[in-house]
Amino acid sequence: MKKIFKSLTLSFVIAFTMSIAPTLSAFNTETMSVVEAASKKTFKTFTVNSVYNTSTKITGKGLKGATVKAYVSGKQIGKSTVSSSGTYSIKISKKKKNTKITIKISKSGYTTRSKTITVKGSSSSSSSNSSSSKYVYANGGISTSKIYHKTSKAHNMEGAIKMTESKAKSKGYRACKRCWR
Ligand SMILES: [Zn+2]
């Protein structure tokens, strides 16, 4: 009887040790990674301004002295350092609209941060593009006034003629003042 009790106790001890051991080691690894992360600071300020297909630089704000690098599909396209005023400017060659550029900011003792932006069409050309390809609704049917509107049913208009804004303009139509205030 005594012998059985002893071996039972032993097996309990073994079982207990085995169940607690992995928990302990997991706890240690977790604690270590937390300490490691806590020892690195994070960039509070990191901004990237809009980049257009006419841009020859990427600008933004960051921590002074930090290194900023720009990448397109993993390839570095330029780098710079954040100035004492907290701004940076990375020289780049012009990139096509919709190109994805990743900008990384790094400094020793800091956790590297990255942002990905998409190259926009230049503000001037995109607005002229949208106006020439934008559809408008010219007065048609019984109305003879040379005005075009935003929608086909504007002001209960009937028989509106759908055309691009540039075509409407070339035909002598003018924008409705009530639709475009
Ligand atoms: Zn109108």
Short mmCIF file of C-alpha atoms and ligand atoms in Angstrom, two decimals:
data_model
loop_
_atom_site.label_atom_id
_atom_site.label_comp_id
_atom_site.label_asym_id
_atom_site.label_seq_id
_atom_site.Cartn_x
_atom_site.Cartn_y
_atom_site.Cartn_z
CA MET A 1 0.00 0.00 0.00
CA LYS A 2 2.79 2.40 0.98
CA LYS A 3 4.69 1.56 -2.22
CA ILE A 4 1.72 2.36 -4.41
CA PHE A 5 1.24 5.69 -2.66
CA LYS A 6 4.90 6.64 -3.27
CA SER A 7 4.81 5.87 -6.96
CA LEU A 8 1.55 7.76 -7.30
CA THR A 9 3.12 10.83 -5.71
CA LEU A 10 6.09 10.56 -8.02
CA SER A 11 3.94 10.38 -11.10
CA PHE A 12 2.04 13.43 -9.89
CA VAL A 13 5.29 15.33 -9.50
CA ILE A 14 6.41 14.33 -12.98
CA ALA A 15 3.08 15.29 -14.48
CA PHE A 16 3.14 18.62 -12.68
CA THR A 17 6.66 19.45 -13.84
CA MET A 18 5.87 18.53 -17.40
CA SER A 19 2.76 20.67 -17.49
CA ILE A 20 4.39 23.73 -15.98
CA ALA A 21 7.69 23.62 -17.86
CA PRO A 22 6.40 24.70 -21.31
CA THR A 23 4.32 27.44 -19.69
CA LEU A 24 7.39 28.81 -17.99
CA SER A 25 9.52 28.88 -21.12
CA ALA A 26 6.73 30.53 -23.13
CA PHE A 27 6.40 33.14 -20.44
CA ASN A 28 10.13 33.87 -20.59
CA THR A 29 10.18 34.34 -24.37
CA GLU A 30 7.22 36.66 -24.19
CA THR A 31 8.79 38.73 -21.45
CA MET A 32 11.99 39.02 -23.47
CA SER A 33 10.28 40.24 -26.62
CA VAL A 34 8.32 42.80 -24.66
CA VAL A 35 11.53 44.12 -23.12
CA GLU A 36 13.17 44.25 -26.53
CA ALA A 37 10.27 46.20 -28.04
CA ALA A 38 10.11 48.55 -25.09
CA SER A 39 13.78 49.42 -25.45
CA LYS A 40 13.10 50.75 -28.96
CA LYS A 41 11.29 54.02 -29.34
CA THR A 42 8.57 54.64 -31.88
CA PHE A 43 8.42 57.49 -34.37
CA LYS A 44 5.58 59.73 -33.33
CA THR A 45 5.70 61.93 -36.41
CA PHE A 46 5.95 60.39 -39.84
CA THR A 47 4.05 61.88 -42.73
CA VAL A 48 4.37 61.57 -46.48
CA ASN A 49 2.91 64.27 -48.71
CA SER A 50 1.07 63.43 -51.92
CA VAL A 51 3.31 62.42 -54.81
CA TYR A 52 2.12 63.24 -58.31
CA ASN A 53 3.28 61.82 -61.62
CA THR A 54 5.01 65.17 -62.19
CA SER A 55 6.82 65.10 -58.81
CA THR A 56 10.60 64.83 -58.69
CA LYS A 57 10.71 64.56 -54.93
CA ILE A 58 8.92 63.00 -52.00
CA THR A 59 8.42 65.28 -49.04
CA GLY A 60 7.07 64.85 -45.55
CA LYS A 61 7.79 65.13 -41.87
CA GLY A 62 9.73 62.95 -39.47
CA LEU A 63 12.14 62.94 -36.59
CA LYS A 64 15.22 65.03 -37.25
CA GLY A 65 18.29 63.02 -38.08
CA ALA A 66 16.28 59.96 -39.10
CA THR A 67 16.95 58.29 -42.43
CA VAL A 68 14.14 58.11 -44.96
CA LYS A 69 14.32 55.78 -47.92
CA ALA A 70 11.89 55.30 -50.78
CA TYR A 71 11.25 52.00 -52.52
CA VAL A 72 9.32 50.87 -55.57
CA SER A 73 8.65 47.12 -55.60
CA GLY A 74 11.45 46.52 -53.14
CA LYS A 75 14.04 48.56 -55.03
CA GLN A 76 15.41 51.69 -53.42
CA ILE A 77 14.72 54.77 -55.53
CA GLY A 78 16.06 57.45 -53.22
CA LYS A 79 17.04 58.38 -49.70
CA SER A 80 17.43 61.40 -47.52
CA THR A 81 17.78 62.56 -43.93
CA VAL A 82 15.19 64.45 -41.93
CA SER A 83 16.39 68.02 -41.44
CA SER A 84 16.65 69.89 -38.15
CA SER A 85 13.26 71.44 -38.89
CA GLY A 86 11.71 67.97 -39.03
CA THR A 87 11.10 67.82 -42.77
CA TYR A 88 12.60 65.68 -45.49
CA SER A 89 12.81 65.70 -49.25
CA ILE A 90 13.82 62.66 -51.26
CA LYS A 91 14.83 63.26 -54.87
CA ILE A 92 13.20 60.81 -57.26
CA SER A 93 12.69 60.46 -60.96
CA LYS A 94 9.11 60.99 -62.12
CA LYS A 95 6.90 58.00 -61.45
CA LYS A 96 3.84 56.90 -63.36
CA LYS A 97 0.40 57.43 -61.90
CA ASN A 98 -0.68 54.57 -59.57
CA THR A 99 2.93 53.53 -58.85
CA LYS A 100 3.18 52.35 -55.25
CA ILE A 101 6.04 53.91 -53.31
CA THR A 102 7.02 52.68 -49.86
CA ILE A 103 8.82 55.16 -47.64
CA LYS A 104 10.70 53.85 -44.62
CA ILE A 105 11.93 55.95 -41.74
CA SER A 106 14.67 54.56 -39.53
CA LYS A 107 17.00 55.66 -36.79
CA SER A 108 19.05 53.63 -34.35
CA GLY A 109 17.09 52.96 -31.19
CA TYR A 110 13.79 53.39 -33.06
CA THR A 111 11.42 50.89 -34.56
CA THR A 112 11.43 51.38 -38.33
CA ARG A 113 8.12 52.60 -39.69
CA SER A 114 6.95 52.48 -43.28
CA LYS A 115 4.17 53.98 -45.32
CA THR A 116 3.04 53.13 -48.81
CA ILE A 117 1.56 55.78 -51.03
CA THR A 118 0.16 55.71 -54.55
CA VAL A 119 1.37 58.20 -57.15
CA LYS A 120 -1.47 60.49 -58.19
CA GLY A 121 -2.13 62.06 -61.53
CA SER A 122 -0.93 65.66 -61.49
CA SER A 123 -3.52 68.01 -60.06
CA SER A 124 -3.72 70.21 -63.15
CA SER A 125 -3.85 67.48 -65.77
CA SER A 126 -6.25 65.32 -63.76
CA SER A 127 -8.76 68.13 -63.47
CA SER A 128 -8.63 68.88 -67.17
CA ASN A 129 -8.87 65.16 -67.89
CA SER A 130 -11.91 64.77 -65.72
CA SER A 131 -13.60 67.81 -67.24
CA SER A 132 -13.05 66.64 -70.81
CA SER A 133 -14.24 63.10 -70.12
CA LYS A 134 -16.97 64.07 -67.66
CA TYR A 135 -20.50 63.56 -68.98
CA VAL A 136 -23.00 66.36 -68.86
CA TYR A 137 -26.60 66.62 -69.99
CA ALA A 138 -27.37 69.24 -72.59
CA ASN A 139 -30.82 70.66 -73.02
CA GLY A 140 -32.67 68.75 -75.68
CA GLY A 141 -36.24 68.16 -76.78
CA ILE A 142 -38.40 71.27 -76.64
CA SER A 143 -35.81 73.30 -74.81
CA THR A 144 -33.56 75.29 -77.07
CA SER A 145 -31.41 77.02 -74.48
CA LYS A 146 -27.75 76.21 -74.90
CA ILE A 147 -27.16 75.02 -71.35
CA TYR A 148 -25.86 71.74 -69.99
CA HIS A 149 -26.64 70.21 -66.62
CA LYS A 150 -25.22 67.78 -64.07
CA THR A 151 -27.96 65.16 -64.37
CA SER A 152 -30.35 64.07 -67.11
CA LYS A 153 -33.40 65.01 -65.02
CA ALA A 154 -32.16 68.35 -63.68
CA HIS A 155 -35.00 70.88 -63.34
CA ASN A 156 -37.41 68.28 -64.82
CA MET A 157 -35.51 68.45 -68.07
CA GLU A 158 -36.74 66.17 -70.85
CA GLY A 159 -34.85 64.73 -73.78
CA ALA A 160 -31.46 65.57 -72.33
CA ILE A 161 -28.55 64.85 -74.62
CA LYS A 162 -25.67 63.07 -72.89
CA MET A 163 -22.27 64.26 -74.07
CA THR A 164 -18.86 65.02 -72.65
CA GLU A 165 -18.38 68.42 -71.12
CA SER A 166 -15.73 69.33 -73.66
CA LYS A 167 -18.07 68.39 -76.52
CA ALA A 168 -20.89 70.43 -74.98
CA LYS A 169 -18.57 73.41 -74.73
CA SER A 170 -17.40 72.98 -78.30
CA LYS A 171 -21.05 72.99 -79.41
CA GLY A 172 -21.59 76.30 -77.66
CA TYR A 173 -23.35 75.04 -74.55
CA ARG A 174 -22.54 76.61 -71.22
CA ALA A 175 -22.68 75.16 -67.71
CA CYS A 176 -25.93 75.57 -65.81
CA LYS A 177 -25.45 78.02 -62.99
CA ARG A 178 -27.99 76.22 -60.81
CA CYS A 179 -26.20 72.84 -61.20
CA TRP A 180 -22.73 74.24 -60.62
CA ARG A 181 -22.83 76.94 -58.01
ZN ZN B 1 -29.01 72.74 -64.24
#
